[in-house]
Structures are given as structure tokens and as C-alpha cells.
Amino acid sequence: MSTTYVQPLPDVQGRMSYTEFGGGKKRREHIANGTNRIVAQYGDMPSRGEFVAYCKENKLVHPNALNEGFELRVSWATDELDPNNPDDIQRGMEHAYLLCHELAPDSPCWVTMHTDGDGGCVHAHATIVNHDVRTGLAINKGDTSLYAPRVQAVNDELSRANGLQVLGADKSHTTWEERSATLDAKSFDRHLGDKIAFARDNADSMEAFKKNLEYAGVTLTETAKTDKKTGEVTTGWSYKAKDVWGPKMRTRKRRASKLCDEFTKDGIEAYFEEKQAQAEEQAQKAPTEPEVVAAVPEDVPQDVRTHQPPEPEPIPAVPEPDTPQEDFHVYEPSADDVSDMAGDLRRAYVRHCEGKGQNYMDDTYHRFVSVQADPHDAWLELHAEVARAREEFHRTKAELDAVKQQRKDFAVGMAIFRAVNRKSQSPMARMMADMYAMMFQQMMQAKREEAERKLYERRKAMWDAEKALKNELKRGEIGYKPHELPESLKRITEGYGRSDDDKSLGDW
């Protein structure tokens, strides 16, 4: 772990002299003995003297500049960089040099390494010239700002990239599953986070996520902030909802970063990007029909082998005169139609049995003969089946309409129930009221789904009966005798057809 400190230098030569010999008694001893305190050094000039001269000349060119340069001090703990290990010292020097060029890419620098501090730790004195070679301007503004928080942030980022430790608790990219395990089950943060997680997991896009938040009673607020020092623009999210679990019901909000990293703007966007990528990958992995290639003998000449017959032109599709709505009308059968169909079935059955070498003179064959000779009873059975299926459908639809009306009355009652219990001052009373409301709502939902399921089954049975009747009468309609039908079937043969309302479940 490393710490940073930034210091402006009006006189680079004086500071470079200190980093070479020290101060006071230590300085006099080094000069008398011909030694210095430098453990290692590296820079963008051939020597320390030339670097100092460059800083002075640059100040003469820009007389209005207040500082000749800036110094960054970077210090590491002894358990991270060993002061007795040359490799650790080299590693620290390289880190300090890279840090200078991350902060001011186009400014020369010089790094001096020491290990003789009070704590005996490895530390670097990195001096940066107050001059941008590319622009010719002074640094410490805009992209070359040496504002202390920016310096520390860049240092931490570089430390992570180089495998070094970061001072303090590192920014943890937590998930909601990990974060929720540390929260009280009755806390506001826990309930708010669960709502956000549910809205995210049940959405396929950012728009659907925001819509789910609205349904859950959570308000998403986006705030843009601009750093006055660096000019960097950051966008933050916050969530707001009513706290019905606390001692006093009120509206509270939380920053997304305080809940967990998954709920921040970047976290949510990354979630949906990954979800979209997974969907595209699954679509690509979907099995496709293999291409069938005809086998060509090897002795066939190449020109013949490559010749392909012209593809036939597609035949344009001609729509049938019967529309789906007409297909499900009630048809008027005749005895002759039933007789003809029975004859066709008898002949098909005979061919089927002869193909298998079986005797076709069985009960099924005699049944076809009987129906062909006297089709009146079979004709009435088909009409009765259609009538029965229609009666079942209309009865089930009436039951569903009754459930819908009950649900409307129930919704009004539950609204009154919640409004009355919401005024209670006890959190337990409000919790029980919400639980009862949810329980009753689930019961009504189950009842409605059961009624809809029965309605779909009755409709399918009705349509199957009508299709069977249509298939047998497809070849044309012949006159019939309505007076021979019972009263329950006369309304069908008189042209009774399903209306559009019979085909719909209605608006819920």
C-alpha cells in the first residue's frame, strides 16, 4: 500500500540537492565523506544536473510561471516493498516514473529513491517539470491536474494494475446477494434492494427495468456532477421509495453505490449488455437444418458434375375462400353428406385391411355400412356433439365473467382495507395488513386462472367438434329436414353462429 503527497517547487535545484544529500548534519556528513542518500534514480534527462538546468531554462522562457516543477512523494509500507531488496526498490522506482507520466504524459520527470526515512520504508521523490512539451503550456490544470485526490486515485489505479496493494479498503464490486446477507431482514435497505433486484431480473432492457421500478413504487433519479478541478463528468443513480417498515412511514432514498455495485448505472448497463450477448450467443448456437448434398460419382466429368438443373419457380400461394372466422361457423349438415363420408371411410378401411392382409369384415366395417345405409342417426350425433360443446363453452365463459366481476368488487374492498390500515401507527399492523391483502389477491388470481383454464378447454372442445363436422361436410351442402331435429338443435341448423364476443375472453 502506498501514500502520495504533492508539493510545488519554486526552486527545483534546492529540492534536488536535498534529495541527494539530505539536510542539516546528515547533509554535511555526506558532503564531507563524498557520499549521498540516493539508493536508485531514473529520469528523462542524461543526468540530474541536466534535469536541473532544463527546469531553470524553462523558467527563464516563461517568467510568469510561479513554479519550476512539482514533486510527488510516494511511500510504501515495509511489508510490501522491502528496503533491503534491490528488486523491490527497482519496482517502486518504475511505479513512480509511470505515475508521473500518467499524470503529465508530456512533461519530463526525475525519480530519486530513498530508504533512510524515519520509518525505514521505501519512498520515491518524483520531480515533474512545470512544462508540457507538446503544448508549451504549464501543467497542473485540466488533464495534467496534480490535485491531491486525482493523484491518489491514479496511484491506486496504477497500483492495482501492477499488483501492488492499495491503502484502505479497496473498492469492492459487491453483488446484491453478498450485500443483502449483511443487512437486517426488516431494514429499509434490504426491502429496497430486493425490489430493485426483482425489477432487474424480470426485465430484458433498460426501459423494462425502469418500468418495473415504477410498478414496485421505486423512483429512479439520475444526477450528473462535474468536477471543478478536473472537469470530469460523472453520472450517479439514487433510488427512492416509501419506508413502511420503520417506526414512521416516510419516503427515503439511497445512493445506488451504497446498496451495491450491481445497482449503479454502470452495473445495470453491464447486466443488460451481458444478457443481450448471452441471448445472441444462444441464438447462434440454435440447431439448423443440415444442407443435403447429392452424392456424385467420381467418374462423372467435372462439367457435368457442376451443372445444376434450374430451380423451379415458386407457385404463388392462392388464399382459400374460407377465412378462419368462417371455418368456425356452425354448418348445416345433411344426411346425404354423412352417407357419402361413411362410404369413403368404408372403402378406405377395406384398402387398409387388404394392404395388411387382414379380414375387413369386422364390426368397424359393418358400422360404416350401417351408417351409409341409414345416416340419419350419425347426422344427429354430430349435431348433438357441436351443441354440447357450445353449451359447455358458454357456461364456462359465464363463470369467468362472474369471477371478473368478483375481482373488481374485491379490488375496491382491498383498496378501502389498505387505506384504513395504512393509518395505523404500528409497523406490525401495517405489515399484517399488507400480508392479508397479498394473500387475498393471490387467492383471487388463482381463481381467475382456473376459470380461464376451463374456458380454454371448453373452447378447444367446441372448435374440435365444429372442425370434425366441417371435415365430413366439406364437399358441399344438400337440403335437410329441420322438423326432424329436436328443439335443442334447431337453433344450430337455423344459422346460429358464434359472434366475435364468443371468441374473446374479454378485457381484464
Short mmCIF file of C-alpha atoms in Angstrom, two decimals:
data_model
loop_
_atom_site.label_atom_id
_atom_site.label_comp_id
_atom_site.label_asym_id
_atom_site.label_seq_id
_atom_site.Cartn_x
_atom_site.Cartn_y
_atom_site.Cartn_z
CA MET A 1 0.00 0.00 0.00
CA SER A 2 1.30 3.45 -0.88
CA THR A 3 0.56 7.06 0.03
CA THR A 4 1.10 10.15 -2.11
CA TYR A 5 1.89 13.79 -1.42
CA VAL A 6 2.14 16.68 -3.90
CA GLN A 7 4.39 19.71 -3.35
CA PRO A 8 5.01 22.70 -5.70
CA LEU A 9 8.68 23.58 -6.29
CA PRO A 10 9.60 27.22 -7.00
CA ASP A 11 13.27 26.11 -6.92
CA VAL A 12 13.94 22.64 -8.33
CA GLN A 13 17.70 22.84 -7.69
CA GLY A 14 17.27 23.23 -3.93
CA ARG A 15 14.90 20.26 -3.75
CA MET A 16 17.13 18.08 -5.90
CA SER A 17 20.06 18.93 -3.61
CA TYR A 18 18.02 17.84 -0.61
CA THR A 19 17.03 14.53 -2.25
CA GLU A 20 20.73 13.92 -2.99
CA PHE A 21 22.40 14.85 0.34
CA GLY A 22 19.62 15.49 2.84
CA GLY A 23 19.61 18.37 5.30
CA GLY A 24 21.49 19.57 8.38
CA LYS A 25 24.07 17.26 9.93
CA LYS A 26 23.33 14.45 7.52
CA ARG A 27 23.99 16.73 4.56
CA ARG A 28 27.36 17.86 5.96
CA GLU A 29 28.41 14.26 6.61
CA HIS A 30 27.55 13.17 3.07
CA ILE A 31 29.43 16.09 1.51
CA ALA A 32 32.48 15.53 3.78
CA ASN A 33 32.54 11.80 3.02
CA GLY A 34 31.76 12.20 -0.70
CA THR A 35 28.57 10.10 -0.38
CA ASN A 36 24.84 10.70 -0.89
CA ARG A 37 21.50 9.25 0.24
CA ILE A 38 20.36 8.13 -3.23
CA VAL A 39 19.54 4.40 -3.43
CA ALA A 40 18.42 4.48 -7.08
CA GLN A 41 17.42 7.14 -9.60
CA TYR A 42 15.97 7.35 -13.09
CA GLY A 43 14.71 10.16 -15.33
CA ASP A 44 14.15 11.63 -18.77
CA MET A 45 17.48 13.52 -18.87
CA PRO A 46 21.06 12.17 -19.12
CA SER A 47 21.89 13.36 -15.58
CA ARG A 48 20.49 15.14 -12.54
CA GLY A 49 22.46 18.28 -13.39
CA GLU A 50 20.97 18.49 -16.88
CA PHE A 51 17.49 17.98 -15.47
CA VAL A 52 18.00 20.90 -13.02
CA ALA A 53 19.38 23.09 -15.83
CA TYR A 54 16.35 22.27 -18.02
CA CYS A 55 13.99 23.40 -15.25
CA LYS A 56 15.87 26.70 -14.80
CA GLU A 57 15.98 27.44 -18.53
CA ASN A 58 12.28 26.70 -18.84
CA LYS A 59 11.55 29.19 -16.04
CA LEU A 60 13.50 31.87 -17.92
CA VAL A 61 11.45 31.22 -21.06
CA HIS A 62 8.23 31.53 -19.02
CA PRO A 63 8.98 34.22 -16.43
CA ASN A 64 5.34 34.43 -15.29
CA ALA A 65 5.39 30.82 -14.08
CA LEU A 66 5.34 30.55 -10.29
CA ASN A 67 6.93 27.10 -10.05
CA GLU A 68 9.74 25.37 -11.86
CA GLY A 69 8.22 21.98 -11.14
CA PHE A 70 6.24 19.74 -8.79
CA GLU A 71 7.30 16.87 -6.57
CA LEU A 72 5.33 13.69 -5.93
CA ARG A 73 6.31 11.69 -2.89
CA VAL A 74 5.22 8.06 -2.95
CA SER A 75 5.84 5.87 0.10
CA TRP A 76 5.30 2.12 0.58
CA ALA A 77 4.98 0.03 3.72
CA THR A 78 7.89 -2.22 4.65
CA ASP A 79 5.72 -5.35 4.38
CA GLU A 80 5.05 -4.55 0.72
CA LEU A 81 8.44 -3.27 -0.54
CA ASP A 82 11.50 -4.45 1.38
CA PRO A 83 14.11 -1.64 1.75
CA ASN A 84 16.86 -4.31 1.73
CA ASN A 85 15.69 -5.88 -1.54
CA PRO A 86 17.07 -4.19 -4.71
CA ASP A 87 14.24 -5.68 -6.80
CA ASP A 88 11.61 -4.01 -4.59
CA ILE A 89 13.43 -0.68 -4.86
CA GLN A 90 13.54 -1.03 -8.65
CA ARG A 91 9.84 -1.88 -8.67
CA GLY A 92 9.00 1.23 -6.64
CA MET A 93 11.10 3.45 -8.92
CA GLU A 94 9.35 2.14 -12.04
CA HIS A 95 5.97 2.69 -10.40
CA ALA A 96 6.81 6.33 -9.54
CA TYR A 97 8.08 7.01 -13.07
CA LEU A 98 4.89 5.59 -14.63
CA LEU A 99 2.79 7.61 -12.20
CA CYS A 100 4.44 10.84 -13.35
CA HIS A 101 3.67 10.11 -16.98
CA GLU A 102 0.09 9.07 -16.18
CA LEU A 103 -0.49 12.46 -14.55
CA ALA A 104 1.52 14.58 -17.04
CA PRO A 105 2.33 12.46 -20.12
CA ASP A 106 4.32 15.14 -21.99
CA SER A 107 6.41 16.56 -19.13
CA PRO A 108 9.95 15.32 -18.27
CA CYS A 109 10.48 13.87 -14.78
CA TRP A 110 13.21 12.57 -12.50
CA VAL A 111 12.75 9.90 -9.81
CA THR A 112 15.01 9.54 -6.75
CA MET A 113 14.64 6.55 -4.39
CA HIS A 114 15.38 6.63 -0.64
CA THR A 115 15.25 4.13 2.21
CA ASP A 116 16.65 6.30 5.04
CA GLY A 117 13.39 7.82 6.24
CA ASP A 118 12.19 7.79 9.84
CA GLY A 119 10.20 4.62 9.27
CA GLY A 120 12.85 2.95 7.16
CA CYS A 121 10.38 2.44 4.31
CA VAL A 122 10.97 2.68 0.58
CA HIS A 123 9.85 6.05 -0.80
CA ALA A 124 10.28 7.97 -4.05
CA HIS A 125 10.78 11.68 -4.77
CA ALA A 126 9.49 12.21 -8.30
CA THR A 127 10.07 15.70 -9.72
CA ILE A 128 7.99 16.82 -12.74
CA VAL A 129 8.93 19.85 -14.87
CA ASN A 130 6.22 22.52 -14.96
CA HIS A 131 6.15 22.47 -18.74
CA ASP A 132 4.17 20.48 -21.30
CA VAL A 133 6.48 19.74 -24.22
CA ARG A 134 3.61 19.13 -26.63
CA THR A 135 1.51 22.23 -25.86
CA GLY A 136 4.22 24.51 -24.47
CA LEU A 137 1.99 25.42 -21.51
CA ALA A 138 2.28 24.91 -17.79
CA ILE A 139 0.82 21.79 -16.20
CA ASN A 140 -1.40 21.29 -13.13
CA LYS A 141 -4.63 22.06 -14.98
CA GLY A 142 -7.12 20.05 -16.98
CA ASP A 143 -5.78 16.64 -17.96
CA THR A 144 -2.46 17.33 -16.19
CA SER A 145 -4.02 18.36 -12.88
CA LEU A 146 -1.99 17.43 -9.80
CA TYR A 147 -4.95 17.84 -7.46
CA ALA A 148 -4.27 15.56 -4.49
CA PRO A 149 -7.41 13.36 -4.82
CA ARG A 150 -6.68 12.81 -8.52
CA VAL A 151 -3.06 11.90 -7.79
CA GLN A 152 -4.13 9.38 -5.15
CA ALA A 153 -6.81 7.91 -7.42
CA VAL A 154 -4.38 7.48 -10.34
CA ASN A 155 -1.81 5.99 -7.96
CA ASP A 156 -4.36 3.47 -6.65
CA GLU A 157 -5.40 2.51 -10.16
CA LEU A 158 -1.77 2.03 -11.21
CA SER A 159 -1.09 0.02 -8.04
CA ARG A 160 -3.92 -2.37 -8.82
CA ALA A 161 -2.67 -2.78 -12.39
CA ASN A 162 0.86 -3.57 -11.17
CA GLY A 163 -0.22 -5.93 -8.40
CA LEU A 164 0.53 -3.55 -5.52
CA GLN A 165 -1.68 -3.02 -2.51
CA VAL A 166 -3.99 -0.02 -2.08
CA LEU A 167 -4.22 1.96 1.13
CA GLY A 168 -7.51 1.47 2.96
CA ALA A 169 -10.40 -0.72 1.95
CA ASP A 170 -10.29 -1.39 -1.75
CA LYS A 171 -13.42 -0.64 -3.71
CA SER A 172 -15.32 -3.89 -3.63
CA HIS A 173 -17.50 -4.78 -6.56
CA THR A 174 -20.20 -6.31 -4.42
CA THR A 175 -23.29 -8.14 -5.61
CA TRP A 176 -26.70 -7.76 -4.05
CA GLU A 177 -26.58 -11.36 -2.87
CA GLU A 178 -23.47 -10.59 -0.82
CA ARG A 179 -24.72 -7.20 0.37
CA SER A 180 -28.18 -8.40 1.42
CA ALA A 181 -26.63 -11.09 3.62
CA THR A 182 -25.16 -8.34 5.82
CA LEU A 183 -28.44 -6.41 6.21
CA ASP A 184 -31.27 -6.87 8.66
CA ALA A 185 -34.30 -8.53 7.08
CA LYS A 186 -36.54 -5.67 8.28
CA SER A 187 -34.27 -2.81 7.25
CA PHE A 188 -35.23 -0.29 4.58
CA ASP A 189 -32.09 -1.03 2.55
CA ARG A 190 -32.95 -4.73 2.41
CA HIS A 191 -36.52 -4.17 1.17
CA LEU A 192 -35.45 -1.50 -1.32
CA GLY A 193 -32.64 -3.67 -2.69
CA ASP A 194 -34.96 -6.67 -3.07
CA LYS A 195 -37.38 -4.57 -5.11
CA ILE A 196 -34.59 -3.31 -7.36
CA ALA A 197 -33.18 -6.81 -7.84
CA PHE A 198 -36.64 -8.17 -8.72
CA ALA A 199 -37.22 -5.36 -11.23
CA ARG A 200 -33.83 -6.02 -12.86
CA ASP A 201 -34.12 -9.81 -13.01
CA ASN A 202 -37.56 -9.62 -14.66
CA ALA A 203 -36.56 -7.14 -17.37
CA ASP A 204 -34.89 -7.61 -20.75
CA SER A 205 -33.92 -3.98 -21.32
CA MET A 206 -33.25 -0.73 -19.52
CA GLU A 207 -36.73 0.56 -20.40
CA ALA A 208 -38.38 -2.54 -18.95
CA PHE A 209 -36.24 -2.21 -15.81
CA LYS A 210 -37.38 1.37 -15.23
CA LYS A 211 -40.99 0.37 -15.85
CA ASN A 212 -40.71 -2.44 -13.29
CA LEU A 213 -39.33 0.05 -10.77
CA GLU A 214 -42.41 2.22 -11.26
CA TYR A 215 -44.67 -0.77 -10.67
CA ALA A 216 -42.76 -1.55 -7.46
CA GLY A 217 -43.13 2.02 -6.19
CA VAL A 218 -39.44 2.87 -6.59
CA THR A 219 -38.33 6.17 -8.14
CA LEU A 220 -35.03 6.25 -10.04
CA THR A 221 -33.16 9.57 -10.08
CA GLU A 222 -30.13 10.28 -12.28
CA THR A 223 -27.72 13.05 -11.27
CA ALA A 224 -24.76 14.37 -13.28
CA LYS A 225 -21.85 16.01 -11.44
CA THR A 226 -18.86 17.87 -12.87
CA ASP A 227 -15.55 18.00 -11.01
CA LYS A 228 -14.46 21.64 -10.85
CA LYS A 229 -10.79 20.70 -10.72
CA THR A 230 -10.59 18.04 -13.41
CA GLY A 231 -13.74 18.78 -15.42
CA GLU A 232 -14.68 15.10 -15.29
CA VAL A 233 -18.44 14.43 -15.55
CA THR A 234 -19.85 11.52 -13.55
CA THR A 235 -23.41 10.22 -13.51
CA GLY A 236 -24.88 8.77 -10.34
CA TRP A 237 -28.13 6.95 -9.59
CA SER A 238 -30.27 7.04 -6.48
CA TYR A 239 -33.43 5.11 -5.58
CA LYS A 240 -36.36 6.46 -3.59
CA ALA A 241 -39.28 4.56 -2.04
CA LYS A 242 -41.65 4.63 0.93
CA ASP A 243 -40.40 3.05 4.13
CA VAL A 244 -43.44 1.22 5.54
CA TRP A 245 -41.38 -0.96 7.87
CA GLY A 246 -39.86 1.74 10.05
CA PRO A 247 -41.36 3.34 13.15
CA LYS A 248 -42.69 6.18 10.97
CA MET A 249 -43.84 5.81 7.39
CA ARG A 250 -41.88 8.22 5.19
CA THR A 251 -40.14 8.47 1.84
CA ARG A 252 -36.44 7.64 1.93
CA LYS A 253 -33.72 7.32 -0.69
CA ARG A 254 -30.38 5.59 -1.10
CA ARG A 255 -27.47 6.08 -3.46
CA ALA A 256 -27.04 3.12 -5.77
CA SER A 257 -23.38 2.76 -4.81
CA LYS A 258 -24.35 2.45 -1.14
CA LEU A 259 -26.61 -0.52 -1.83
CA CYS A 260 -24.20 -2.44 -4.09
CA ASP A 261 -22.19 -2.01 -7.29
CA GLU A 262 -24.72 -4.03 -9.29
CA PHE A 263 -27.37 -1.33 -8.85
CA THR A 264 -25.25 1.57 -10.15
CA LYS A 265 -25.73 2.93 -13.66
CA ASP A 266 -22.64 1.11 -14.93
CA GLY A 267 -23.67 -2.08 -13.15
CA ILE A 268 -27.20 -2.14 -14.61
CA GLU A 269 -25.95 -1.31 -18.11
CA ALA A 270 -23.33 -4.06 -17.89
CA TYR A 271 -26.02 -6.52 -16.72
CA PHE A 272 -28.26 -5.90 -19.74
CA GLU A 273 -25.31 -5.91 -22.15
CA GLU A 274 -24.27 -9.31 -20.84
CA LYS A 275 -27.85 -10.55 -21.02
CA GLN A 276 -28.12 -9.39 -24.65
CA ALA A 277 -24.81 -11.05 -25.51
CA GLN A 278 -25.99 -14.34 -23.97
CA ALA A 279 -29.22 -14.20 -25.97
CA GLU A 280 -27.31 -13.62 -29.21
CA GLU A 281 -24.92 -16.45 -28.39
CA GLN A 282 -27.80 -18.85 -27.74
CA ALA A 283 -29.43 -17.79 -31.00
CA GLN A 284 -26.22 -18.57 -32.87
CA LYS A 285 -25.96 -21.97 -31.19
CA ALA A 286 -29.51 -22.91 -32.18
CA PRO A 287 -29.54 -26.10 -34.31
CA THR A 288 -30.00 -25.51 -38.03
CA GLU A 289 -31.16 -27.89 -40.71
CA PRO A 290 -28.15 -29.58 -42.33
CA GLU A 291 -27.73 -28.98 -46.03
CA VAL A 292 -28.35 -32.10 -48.09
CA VAL A 293 -25.78 -32.53 -50.88
CA ALA A 294 -26.41 -35.11 -53.56
CA ALA A 295 -23.68 -37.72 -53.97
CA VAL A 296 -21.89 -37.50 -57.35
CA PRO A 297 -19.88 -40.49 -58.69
CA GLU A 298 -16.19 -39.85 -59.17
CA ASP A 299 -16.24 -40.94 -62.82
CA VAL A 300 -18.68 -38.17 -63.81
CA PRO A 301 -16.93 -35.37 -65.78
CA GLN A 302 -16.33 -32.12 -63.97
CA ASP A 303 -18.50 -30.06 -66.34
CA VAL A 304 -21.41 -32.44 -65.85
CA ARG A 305 -20.79 -32.68 -62.12
CA THR A 306 -21.01 -28.93 -61.62
CA HIS A 307 -24.11 -28.50 -63.76
CA GLN A 308 -27.21 -27.87 -61.69
CA PRO A 309 -30.75 -28.02 -63.08
CA PRO A 310 -32.67 -24.76 -62.95
CA GLU A 311 -34.65 -24.26 -59.80
CA PRO A 312 -38.42 -24.45 -60.31
CA GLU A 313 -40.26 -21.19 -59.98
CA PRO A 314 -42.27 -20.95 -56.77
CA ILE A 315 -46.01 -21.28 -57.22
CA PRO A 316 -47.79 -18.25 -55.82
CA ALA A 317 -50.00 -19.07 -52.89
CA VAL A 318 -53.71 -18.60 -53.52
CA PRO A 319 -55.70 -17.85 -50.38
CA GLU A 320 -58.61 -20.17 -49.71
CA PRO A 321 -62.05 -18.62 -49.86
CA ASP A 322 -62.82 -19.74 -46.32
CA THR A 323 -61.45 -17.40 -43.67
CA PRO A 324 -60.63 -18.58 -40.12
CA GLN A 325 -63.77 -16.85 -38.91
CA GLU A 326 -65.88 -18.72 -41.46
CA ASP A 327 -64.21 -22.04 -40.60
CA PHE A 328 -65.65 -21.96 -37.11
CA HIS A 329 -69.25 -21.12 -38.07
CA VAL A 330 -71.89 -23.76 -37.40
CA TYR A 331 -72.57 -25.73 -40.56
CA GLU A 332 -75.83 -27.26 -41.68
CA PRO A 333 -75.27 -30.99 -42.31
CA SER A 334 -77.40 -33.27 -44.43
CA ALA A 335 -77.98 -36.99 -44.32
CA ASP A 336 -76.54 -37.43 -47.83
CA ASP A 337 -73.25 -35.85 -46.76
CA VAL A 338 -72.94 -38.25 -43.84
CA SER A 339 -73.76 -41.19 -46.11
CA ASP A 340 -71.11 -40.20 -48.65
CA MET A 341 -68.47 -39.76 -45.94
CA ALA A 342 -69.32 -43.16 -44.43
CA GLY A 343 -68.91 -44.73 -47.88
CA ASP A 344 -65.49 -43.13 -48.33
CA LEU A 345 -64.40 -44.32 -44.90
CA ARG A 346 -65.63 -47.87 -45.64
CA ARG A 347 -63.64 -48.06 -48.87
CA ALA A 348 -60.53 -46.64 -47.21
CA TYR A 349 -60.86 -49.19 -44.40
CA VAL A 350 -61.13 -52.03 -46.92
CA ARG A 351 -57.95 -50.91 -48.70
CA HIS A 352 -56.15 -50.60 -45.36
CA CYS A 353 -57.06 -54.12 -44.27
CA GLU A 354 -56.24 -55.66 -47.66
CA GLY A 355 -52.84 -53.96 -47.60
CA LYS A 356 -52.08 -55.67 -44.28
CA GLY A 357 -53.60 -58.97 -45.35
CA GLN A 358 -56.37 -58.82 -42.74
CA ASN A 359 -60.06 -59.62 -42.96
CA TYR A 360 -62.05 -56.42 -43.17
CA MET A 361 -65.44 -57.97 -42.38
CA ASP A 362 -65.49 -56.90 -38.73
CA ASP A 363 -67.58 -54.61 -36.51
CA THR A 364 -65.94 -51.47 -37.88
CA TYR A 365 -66.81 -52.38 -41.47
CA HIS A 366 -70.43 -53.19 -40.57
CA ARG A 367 -70.65 -49.90 -38.68
CA PHE A 368 -69.62 -47.99 -41.83
CA VAL A 369 -72.16 -49.95 -43.90
CA SER A 370 -74.91 -49.23 -41.38
CA VAL A 371 -74.17 -45.51 -41.32
CA GLN A 372 -74.02 -45.37 -45.12
CA ALA A 373 -77.40 -47.07 -45.41
CA ASP A 374 -79.07 -45.04 -42.65
CA PRO A 375 -77.06 -41.85 -41.95
CA HIS A 376 -79.82 -40.11 -40.01
CA ASP A 377 -78.65 -41.22 -36.52
CA ALA A 378 -74.99 -40.36 -37.18
CA TRP A 379 -76.08 -36.98 -38.54
CA LEU A 380 -77.95 -36.22 -35.33
CA GLU A 381 -74.96 -37.35 -33.22
CA LEU A 382 -72.66 -34.85 -34.96
CA HIS A 383 -75.12 -32.02 -34.35
CA ALA A 384 -75.53 -33.06 -30.74
CA GLU A 385 -71.77 -33.05 -30.19
CA VAL A 386 -71.49 -29.50 -31.55
CA ALA A 387 -74.40 -28.35 -29.42
CA ARG A 388 -72.92 -29.91 -26.29
CA ALA A 389 -69.51 -28.30 -26.87
CA ARG A 390 -71.16 -24.91 -27.43
CA GLU A 391 -73.19 -25.15 -24.26
CA GLU A 392 -70.04 -26.02 -22.24
CA PHE A 393 -68.17 -23.06 -23.74
CA HIS A 394 -70.89 -20.51 -22.99
CA ARG A 395 -71.37 -21.84 -19.46
CA THR A 396 -67.63 -21.61 -18.72
CA LYS A 397 -67.45 -18.11 -20.17
CA ALA A 398 -70.28 -17.02 -17.92
CA GLU A 399 -68.34 -18.39 -14.94
CA LEU A 400 -65.26 -16.38 -15.97
CA ASP A 401 -67.33 -13.20 -16.31
CA ALA A 402 -68.64 -13.78 -12.79
CA VAL A 403 -65.08 -14.16 -11.47
CA LYS A 404 -64.08 -10.93 -13.20
CA GLN A 405 -66.92 -9.05 -11.53
CA GLN A 406 -65.92 -10.53 -8.17
CA ARG A 407 -62.34 -9.37 -8.74
CA LYS A 408 -63.49 -5.80 -9.40
CA ASP A 409 -65.52 -5.79 -6.19
CA PHE A 410 -62.57 -7.32 -4.37
CA ALA A 411 -60.19 -4.64 -5.68
CA VAL A 412 -62.44 -1.89 -4.32
CA GLY A 413 -62.70 -3.64 -0.98
CA MET A 414 -58.97 -4.17 -0.73
CA ALA A 415 -58.30 -0.51 -1.56
CA ILE A 416 -60.53 0.50 1.34
CA PHE A 417 -58.91 -2.13 3.56
CA ARG A 418 -55.40 -0.84 2.81
CA ALA A 419 -56.39 2.81 3.21
CA VAL A 420 -57.83 2.12 6.66
CA ASN A 421 -54.90 0.04 7.89
CA ARG A 422 -52.27 2.36 6.41
CA LYS A 423 -53.16 4.93 9.06
CA SER A 424 -52.12 2.57 11.82
CA GLN A 425 -49.06 3.70 13.76
CA SER A 426 -47.89 0.15 14.50
CA PRO A 427 -45.42 -1.33 11.98
CA MET A 428 -46.73 -4.81 12.81
CA ALA A 429 -50.31 -3.79 12.00
CA ARG A 430 -49.26 -2.32 8.66
CA MET A 431 -47.23 -5.42 7.89
CA MET A 432 -50.17 -7.75 8.67
CA ALA A 433 -52.48 -5.61 6.55
CA ASP A 434 -50.15 -5.89 3.57
CA MET A 435 -49.79 -9.64 4.09
CA TYR A 436 -53.57 -10.18 4.18
CA ALA A 437 -54.01 -8.02 1.09
CA MET A 438 -51.38 -10.01 -0.80
CA MET A 439 -52.92 -13.32 0.33
CA PHE A 440 -56.44 -12.35 -0.84
CA GLN A 441 -55.08 -11.05 -4.11
CA GLN A 442 -53.25 -14.34 -4.75
CA MET A 443 -56.43 -16.30 -3.98
CA MET A 444 -58.44 -14.27 -6.48
CA GLN A 445 -55.67 -14.60 -9.03
CA ALA A 446 -55.67 -18.39 -8.67
CA LYS A 447 -59.45 -18.47 -9.01
CA ARG A 448 -59.35 -16.37 -12.17
CA GLU A 449 -56.61 -18.52 -13.72
CA GLU A 450 -58.61 -21.69 -13.03
CA ALA A 451 -61.68 -20.18 -14.69
CA GLU A 452 -59.64 -19.13 -17.73
CA ARG A 453 -58.12 -22.60 -17.98
CA LYS A 454 -61.56 -24.22 -18.04
CA LEU A 455 -62.74 -21.71 -20.64
CA TYR A 456 -59.83 -22.52 -22.93
CA GLU A 457 -60.52 -26.25 -22.58
CA ARG A 458 -64.22 -25.81 -23.40
CA ARG A 459 -63.40 -23.60 -26.38
CA LYS A 460 -60.94 -26.20 -27.70
CA ALA A 461 -63.56 -28.94 -27.35
CA MET A 462 -66.13 -26.78 -29.15
CA TRP A 463 -63.77 -25.99 -32.01
CA ASP A 464 -62.71 -29.63 -32.34
CA ALA A 465 -66.34 -30.66 -32.67
CA GLU A 466 -67.01 -27.99 -35.30
CA LYS A 467 -63.90 -28.96 -37.24
CA ALA A 468 -64.92 -32.61 -37.22
CA LEU A 469 -68.34 -31.64 -38.50
CA LYS A 470 -66.87 -29.42 -41.21
CA ASN A 471 -64.45 -32.11 -42.40
CA GLU A 472 -67.31 -34.50 -43.01
CA LEU A 473 -69.41 -31.88 -44.80
CA LYS A 474 -66.60 -30.22 -46.78
CA ARG A 475 -67.73 -31.44 -50.13
CA GLY A 476 -71.00 -29.45 -50.21
CA GLU A 477 -74.31 -28.91 -48.50
CA ILE A 478 -77.58 -30.57 -49.52
CA GLY A 479 -81.02 -29.82 -48.23
CA TYR A 480 -82.17 -31.23 -44.92
CA LYS A 481 -85.36 -31.51 -42.93
CA PRO A 482 -85.34 -29.18 -39.92
CA HIS A 483 -88.56 -30.66 -38.48
CA GLU A 484 -86.68 -33.91 -37.82
CA LEU A 485 -84.29 -32.25 -35.35
CA PRO A 486 -85.00 -31.87 -31.62
CA GLU A 487 -85.63 -28.39 -30.24
CA SER A 488 -82.12 -28.21 -28.73
CA LEU A 489 -80.54 -28.48 -32.22
CA LYS A 490 -82.91 -26.33 -34.28
CA ARG A 491 -81.15 -23.11 -33.35
CA ILE A 492 -77.89 -24.52 -34.80
CA THR A 493 -79.38 -25.56 -38.15
CA GLU A 494 -81.26 -22.26 -38.41
CA GLY A 495 -77.91 -20.47 -38.94
CA TYR A 496 -76.82 -19.83 -35.38
CA GLY A 497 -73.14 -18.77 -35.47
CA ARG A 498 -70.63 -17.60 -32.96
CA SER A 499 -70.22 -13.84 -32.66
CA ASP A 500 -66.92 -12.06 -32.10
CA ASP A 501 -67.67 -11.87 -28.37
CA ASP A 502 -67.74 -15.67 -28.18
CA LYS A 503 -64.15 -15.83 -29.42
CA SER A 504 -62.70 -13.43 -26.84
CA LEU A 505 -62.07 -13.72 -23.14
CA GLY A 506 -62.89 -10.03 -22.75
CA ASP A 507 -60.82 -7.23 -21.30
CA TRP A 508 -59.38 -8.00 -17.90
#
